[in-house]
Tab-separated table of C-alpha atoms and ligand atoms in Angstrom:
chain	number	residue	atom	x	y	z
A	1	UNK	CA	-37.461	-20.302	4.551
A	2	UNK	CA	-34.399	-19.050	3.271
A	3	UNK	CA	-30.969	-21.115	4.614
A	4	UNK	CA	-28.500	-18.568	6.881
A	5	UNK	CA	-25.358	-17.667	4.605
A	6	UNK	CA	-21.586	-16.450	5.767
A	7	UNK	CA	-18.886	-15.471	3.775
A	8	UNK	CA	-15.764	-14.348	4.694
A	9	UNK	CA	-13.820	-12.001	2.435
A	10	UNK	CA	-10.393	-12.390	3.167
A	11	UNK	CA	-9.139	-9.310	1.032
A	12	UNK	CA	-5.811	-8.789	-0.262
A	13	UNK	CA	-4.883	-10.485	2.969
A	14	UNK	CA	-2.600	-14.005	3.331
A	15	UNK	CA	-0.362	-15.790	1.590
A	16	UNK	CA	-0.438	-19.517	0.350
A	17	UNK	CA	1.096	-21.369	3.799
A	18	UNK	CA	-0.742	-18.847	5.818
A	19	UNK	CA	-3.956	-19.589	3.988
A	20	UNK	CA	-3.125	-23.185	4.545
A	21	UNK	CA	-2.861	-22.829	8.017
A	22	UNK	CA	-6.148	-20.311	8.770
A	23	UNK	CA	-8.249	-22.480	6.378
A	24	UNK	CA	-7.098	-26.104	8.505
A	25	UNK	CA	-7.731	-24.134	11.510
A	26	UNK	CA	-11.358	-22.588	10.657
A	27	UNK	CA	-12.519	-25.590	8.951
A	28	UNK	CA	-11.727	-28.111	12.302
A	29	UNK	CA	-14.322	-25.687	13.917
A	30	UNK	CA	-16.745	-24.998	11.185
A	31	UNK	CA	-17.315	-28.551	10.219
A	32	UNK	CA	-19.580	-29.024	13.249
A	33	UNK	CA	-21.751	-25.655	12.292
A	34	UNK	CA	-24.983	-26.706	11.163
A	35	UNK	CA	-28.176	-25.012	9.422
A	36	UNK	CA	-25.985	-21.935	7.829
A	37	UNK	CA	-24.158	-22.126	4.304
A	38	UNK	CA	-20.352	-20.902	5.016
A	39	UNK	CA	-17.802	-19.557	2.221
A	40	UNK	CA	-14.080	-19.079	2.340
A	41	UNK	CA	-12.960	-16.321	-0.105
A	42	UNK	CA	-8.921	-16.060	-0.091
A	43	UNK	CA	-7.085	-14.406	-2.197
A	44	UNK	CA	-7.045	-16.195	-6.266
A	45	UNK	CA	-3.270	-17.495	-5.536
A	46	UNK	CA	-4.428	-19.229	-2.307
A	47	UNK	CA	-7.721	-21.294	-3.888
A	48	UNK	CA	-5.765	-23.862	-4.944
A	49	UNK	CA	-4.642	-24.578	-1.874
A	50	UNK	CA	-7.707	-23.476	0.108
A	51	UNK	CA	-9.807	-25.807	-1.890
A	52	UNK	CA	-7.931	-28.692	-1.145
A	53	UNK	CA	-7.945	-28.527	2.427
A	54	UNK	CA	-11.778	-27.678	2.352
A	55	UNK	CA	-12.222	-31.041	0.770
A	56	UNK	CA	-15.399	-32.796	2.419
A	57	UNK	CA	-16.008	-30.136	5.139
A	58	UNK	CA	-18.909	-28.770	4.046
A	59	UNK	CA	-17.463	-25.103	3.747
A	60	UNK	CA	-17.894	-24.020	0.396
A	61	UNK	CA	-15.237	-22.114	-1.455
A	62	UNK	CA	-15.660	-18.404	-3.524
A	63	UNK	CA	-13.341	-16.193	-5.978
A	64	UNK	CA	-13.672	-12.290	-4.769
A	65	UNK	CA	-13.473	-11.243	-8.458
A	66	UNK	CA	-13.861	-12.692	-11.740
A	67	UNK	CA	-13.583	-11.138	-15.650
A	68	UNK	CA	-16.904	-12.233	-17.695
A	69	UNK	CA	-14.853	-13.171	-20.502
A	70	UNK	CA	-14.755	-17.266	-20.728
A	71	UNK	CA	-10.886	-16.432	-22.071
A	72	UNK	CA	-8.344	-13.941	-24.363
A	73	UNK	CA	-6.502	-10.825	-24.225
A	74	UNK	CA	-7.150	-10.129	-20.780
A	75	UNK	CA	-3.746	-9.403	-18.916
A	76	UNK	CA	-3.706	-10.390	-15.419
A	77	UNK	CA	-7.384	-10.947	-15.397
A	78	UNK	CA	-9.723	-14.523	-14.283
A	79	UNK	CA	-12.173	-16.237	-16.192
A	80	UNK	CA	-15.259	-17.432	-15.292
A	81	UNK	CA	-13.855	-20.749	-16.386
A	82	UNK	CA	-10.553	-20.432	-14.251
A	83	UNK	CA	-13.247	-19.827	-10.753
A	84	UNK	CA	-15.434	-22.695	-11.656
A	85	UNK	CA	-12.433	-24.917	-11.675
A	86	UNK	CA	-12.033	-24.592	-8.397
A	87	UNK	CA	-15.193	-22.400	-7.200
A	88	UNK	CA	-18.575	-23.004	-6.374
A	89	UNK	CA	-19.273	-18.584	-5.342
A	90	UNK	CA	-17.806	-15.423	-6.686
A	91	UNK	CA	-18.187	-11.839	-5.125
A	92	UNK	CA	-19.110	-9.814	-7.373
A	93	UNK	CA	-18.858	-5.724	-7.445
A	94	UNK	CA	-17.403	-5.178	-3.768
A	95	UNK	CA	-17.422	-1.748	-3.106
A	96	UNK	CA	-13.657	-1.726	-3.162
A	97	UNK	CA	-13.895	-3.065	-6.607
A	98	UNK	CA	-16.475	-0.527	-7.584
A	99	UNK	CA	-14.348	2.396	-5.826
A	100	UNK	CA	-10.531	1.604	-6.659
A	101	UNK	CA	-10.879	-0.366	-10.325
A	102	UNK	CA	-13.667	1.506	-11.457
A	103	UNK	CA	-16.206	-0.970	-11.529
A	104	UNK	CA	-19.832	0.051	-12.521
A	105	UNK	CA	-23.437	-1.481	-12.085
A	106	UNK	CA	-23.266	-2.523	-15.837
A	107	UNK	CA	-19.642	-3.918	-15.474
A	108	UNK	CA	-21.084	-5.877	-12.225
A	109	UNK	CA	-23.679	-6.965	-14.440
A	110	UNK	CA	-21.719	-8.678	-17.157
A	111	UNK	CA	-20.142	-10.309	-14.523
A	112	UNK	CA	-23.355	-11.417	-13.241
A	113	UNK	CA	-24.591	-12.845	-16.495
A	114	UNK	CA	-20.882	-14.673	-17.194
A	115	UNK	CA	-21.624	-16.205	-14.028
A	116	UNK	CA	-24.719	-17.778	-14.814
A	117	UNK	CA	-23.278	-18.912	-17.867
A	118	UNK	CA	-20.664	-20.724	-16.049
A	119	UNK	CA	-22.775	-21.508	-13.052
A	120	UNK	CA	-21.263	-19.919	-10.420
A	121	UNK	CA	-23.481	-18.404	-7.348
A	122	UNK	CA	-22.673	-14.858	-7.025
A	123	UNK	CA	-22.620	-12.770	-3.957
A	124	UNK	CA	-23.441	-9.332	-5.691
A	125	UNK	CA	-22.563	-6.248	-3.598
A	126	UNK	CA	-24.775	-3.090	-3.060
A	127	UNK	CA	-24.012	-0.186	-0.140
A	128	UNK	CA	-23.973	3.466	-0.336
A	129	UNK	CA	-20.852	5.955	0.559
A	130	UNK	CA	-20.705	8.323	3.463
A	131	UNK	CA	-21.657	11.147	0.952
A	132	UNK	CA	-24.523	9.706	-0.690
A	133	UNK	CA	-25.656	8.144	3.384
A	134	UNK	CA	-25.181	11.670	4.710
A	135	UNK	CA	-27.158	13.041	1.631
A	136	UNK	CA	-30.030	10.656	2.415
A	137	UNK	CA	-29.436	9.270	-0.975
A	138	UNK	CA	-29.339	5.558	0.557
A	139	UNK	CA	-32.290	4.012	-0.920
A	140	UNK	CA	-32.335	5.862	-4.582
A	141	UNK	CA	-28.478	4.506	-5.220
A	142	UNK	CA	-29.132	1.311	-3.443
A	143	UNK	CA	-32.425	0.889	-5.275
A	144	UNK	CA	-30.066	1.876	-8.569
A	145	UNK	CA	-27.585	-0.536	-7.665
A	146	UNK	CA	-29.807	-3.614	-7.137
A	147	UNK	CA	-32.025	-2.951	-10.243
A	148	UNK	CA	-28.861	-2.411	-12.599
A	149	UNK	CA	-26.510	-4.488	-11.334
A	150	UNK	CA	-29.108	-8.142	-11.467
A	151	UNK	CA	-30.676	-7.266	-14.485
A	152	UNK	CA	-31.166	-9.605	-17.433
A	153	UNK	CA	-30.768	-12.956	-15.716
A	154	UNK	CA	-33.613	-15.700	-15.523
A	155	UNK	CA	-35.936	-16.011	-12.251
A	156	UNK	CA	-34.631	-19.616	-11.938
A	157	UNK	CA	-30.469	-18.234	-11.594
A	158	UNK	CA	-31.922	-15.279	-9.538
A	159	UNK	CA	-33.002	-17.698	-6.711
A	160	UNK	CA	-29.248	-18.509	-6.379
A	161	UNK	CA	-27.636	-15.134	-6.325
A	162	UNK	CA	-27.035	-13.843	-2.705
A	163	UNK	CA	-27.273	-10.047	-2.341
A	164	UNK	CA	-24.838	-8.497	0.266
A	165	UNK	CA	-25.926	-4.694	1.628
A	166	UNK	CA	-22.846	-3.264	2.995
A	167	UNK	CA	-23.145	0.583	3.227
A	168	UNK	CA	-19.857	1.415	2.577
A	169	UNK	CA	-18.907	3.625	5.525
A	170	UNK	CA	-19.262	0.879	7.424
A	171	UNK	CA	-16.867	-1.268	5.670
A	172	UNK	CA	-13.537	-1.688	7.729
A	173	UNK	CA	-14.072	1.501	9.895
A	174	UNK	CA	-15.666	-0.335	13.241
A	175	UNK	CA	-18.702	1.530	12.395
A	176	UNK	CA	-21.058	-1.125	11.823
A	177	UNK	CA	-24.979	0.323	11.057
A	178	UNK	CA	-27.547	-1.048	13.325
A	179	UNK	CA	-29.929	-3.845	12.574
A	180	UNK	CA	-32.718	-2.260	12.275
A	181	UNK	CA	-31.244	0.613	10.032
A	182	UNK	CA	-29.738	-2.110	7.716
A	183	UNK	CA	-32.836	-4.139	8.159
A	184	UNK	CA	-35.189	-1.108	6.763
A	185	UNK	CA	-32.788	-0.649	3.314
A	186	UNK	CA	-33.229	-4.376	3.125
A	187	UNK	CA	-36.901	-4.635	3.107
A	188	UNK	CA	-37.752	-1.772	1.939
A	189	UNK	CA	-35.406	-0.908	-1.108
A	190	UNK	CA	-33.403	-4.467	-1.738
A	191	UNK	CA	-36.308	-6.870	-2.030
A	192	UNK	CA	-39.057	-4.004	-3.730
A	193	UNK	CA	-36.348	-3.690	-6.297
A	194	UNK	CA	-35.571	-7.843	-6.892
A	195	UNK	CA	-39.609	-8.137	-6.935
A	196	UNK	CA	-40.029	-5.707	-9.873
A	197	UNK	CA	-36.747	-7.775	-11.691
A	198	UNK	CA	-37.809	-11.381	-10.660
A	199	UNK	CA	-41.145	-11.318	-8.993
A	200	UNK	CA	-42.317	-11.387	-5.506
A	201	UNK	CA	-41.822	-15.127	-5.110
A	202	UNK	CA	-38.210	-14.749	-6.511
A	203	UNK	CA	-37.653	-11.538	-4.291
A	204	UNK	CA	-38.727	-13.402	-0.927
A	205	UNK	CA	-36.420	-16.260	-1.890
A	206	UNK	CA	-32.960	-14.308	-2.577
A	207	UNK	CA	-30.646	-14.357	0.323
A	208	UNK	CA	-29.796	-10.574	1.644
A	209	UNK	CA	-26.931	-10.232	3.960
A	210	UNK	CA	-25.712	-7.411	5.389
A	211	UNK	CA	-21.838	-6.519	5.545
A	212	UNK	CA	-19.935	-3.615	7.192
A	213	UNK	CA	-17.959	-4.420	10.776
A	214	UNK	CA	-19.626	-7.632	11.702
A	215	UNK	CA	-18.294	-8.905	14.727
A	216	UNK	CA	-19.283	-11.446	17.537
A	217	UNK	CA	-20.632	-8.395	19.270
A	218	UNK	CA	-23.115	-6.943	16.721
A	219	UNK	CA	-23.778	-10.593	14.582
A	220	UNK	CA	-27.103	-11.511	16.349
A	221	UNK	CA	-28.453	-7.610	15.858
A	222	UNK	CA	-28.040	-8.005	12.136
A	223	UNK	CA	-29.011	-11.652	12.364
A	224	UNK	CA	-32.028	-11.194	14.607
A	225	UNK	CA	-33.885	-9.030	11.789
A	226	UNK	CA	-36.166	-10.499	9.324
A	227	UNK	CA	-35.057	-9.486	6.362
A	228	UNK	CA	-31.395	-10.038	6.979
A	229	UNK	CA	-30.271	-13.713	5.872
A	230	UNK	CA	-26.030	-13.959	6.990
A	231	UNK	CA	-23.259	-11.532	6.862
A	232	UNK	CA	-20.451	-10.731	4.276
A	233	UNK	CA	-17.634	-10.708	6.992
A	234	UNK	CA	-14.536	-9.348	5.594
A	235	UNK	CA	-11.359	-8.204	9.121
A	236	UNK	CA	-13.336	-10.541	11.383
A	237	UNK	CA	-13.149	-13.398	9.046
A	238	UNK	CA	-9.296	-13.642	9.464
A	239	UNK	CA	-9.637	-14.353	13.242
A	240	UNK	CA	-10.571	-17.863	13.879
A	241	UNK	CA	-12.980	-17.286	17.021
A	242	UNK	CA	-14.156	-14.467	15.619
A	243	UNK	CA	-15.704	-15.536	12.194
A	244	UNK	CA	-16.928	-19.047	14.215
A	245	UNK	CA	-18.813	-17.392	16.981
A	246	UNK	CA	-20.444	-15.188	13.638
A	247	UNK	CA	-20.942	-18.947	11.887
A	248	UNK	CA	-22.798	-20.383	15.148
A	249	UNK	CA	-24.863	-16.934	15.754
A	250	UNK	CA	-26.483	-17.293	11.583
A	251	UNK	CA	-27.867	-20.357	13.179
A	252	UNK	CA	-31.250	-20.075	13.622
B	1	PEP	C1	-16.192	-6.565	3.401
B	1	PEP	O1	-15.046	-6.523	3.014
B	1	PEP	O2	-17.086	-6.960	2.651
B	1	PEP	C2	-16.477	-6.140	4.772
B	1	PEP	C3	-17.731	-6.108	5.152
B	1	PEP	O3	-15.411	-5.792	5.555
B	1	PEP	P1	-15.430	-5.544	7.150
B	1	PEP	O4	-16.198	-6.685	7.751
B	1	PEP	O5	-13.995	-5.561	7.540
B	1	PEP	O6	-16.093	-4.242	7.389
């Protein structure tokens, strides 16, 4: 039985008062969601602030980035060390991150490592482009992505690690894929490719969400499918009754 998981990637988006103000708002309602984990992920300059307000409410608190370095020469960068501080989750290799700073499955993966060195849970991000979807290339890069990107960490830290599918085209465009679509890459190419890293046990007990223009109108499609375990909700999450009707629908 794996636990219901939403995260909500807040992007590049808020500043520290208007964090303060979405996360007091969002947590009065979340607090009374049971039977589905729930992570904030603002911006690094509003954690501070986030994470005081969260306090108690059972909403758990995540970095959208992180260097794997514990510390040095790293201008403008995070450490593992800096997220724990205030972080229980990281996102790691978002396909913005992977498209606009270069980021590859090994970089992803030395991220993945630092953070079970510093014991952080990571939500590790997979999702093909338009190109490669159009090219019916889905399952080879997404099979690529998984196996390279979660190699060389123990079966016991793989447990934690929550895998997000969000085919990229269907990241901020409206143009969510459909359950069953999302459902197939899931359960057919996601957890195949954790079973041959972790084992079949491991593979059945890694949280898989699916990301790409969740809404309160499509949540229960992608929620409704077996293999699909939560959503990585990044406009919707900035909109109060938005990201809590997408909380209450996880529940199972
Ligand atoms: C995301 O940023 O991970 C995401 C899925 O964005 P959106 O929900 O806006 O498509």
């Amino acid at each position: 039985m794996r636990t219901p998981f939403v995260a909500g990637n807040w992007k590049m988006n808020k500043t520290i008062a208007e964090t303060r103000e979405l996360v007091f708002k969002l947590s009065m309602k979340l607090r009374d969601i049971h039977g589905v984990e729930k992570v904030l992920c603002p911006p690094f300059m509003s954690l501070m602030a986030a994470s005081a307000l969260l306090e108690g409410a059972g909403i758990g608190l995540g970095a959208q980035n992180m260097h794997w370095e514990e510390k040095g020469a790293f201008t403008g960068e995070v450490s593992p060390v800096m997220v724990k501080e205030l972080c229980k989750y990281v996102i790691l290799g978002h396909s913005e991150r992977r498209a606009y700073f270069n980021e590859t499955d090994d970089i992803v993966n030395r991220k993945l490592i630092s953070a079970q060195t510093f014991d952080l849970t990571p939500i590790v991000c997979v999702g093909e482009t338009l190109e490669q979807y159009e090219s019916k290339l889905t399952r080879e890069v997404v099979s690529r992505q998984t196996s390279q990107s979660l190699r060389d960490v123990s079966p016991a830290f793989a447990q934690r690690i929550v895998v997000a599918y969000e085919p990229v085209w269907a990241i901020g465009t409206g143009k969510a894929s459909n359950g069953l679509e999302a459902n197939a890459v899931v359960k057919d190419v996601i957890r195949p490719a954790l079973a041959k890293l972790f084992g079949d046990e491991t593979a059945q007990a890694i949280r898989v969400l699916y990301g790409g223009s969740v809404t309160s109108a499509n949540a229960s499609e992608f929620f409704g499918q077996p293999d699909i375990d939560g959503a990585l909700v990044g406009g919707a999450s900035l909109k109060i009754d938005e990201f809590v009707a997408i909380t209450q629908a996880a529940v199972i």
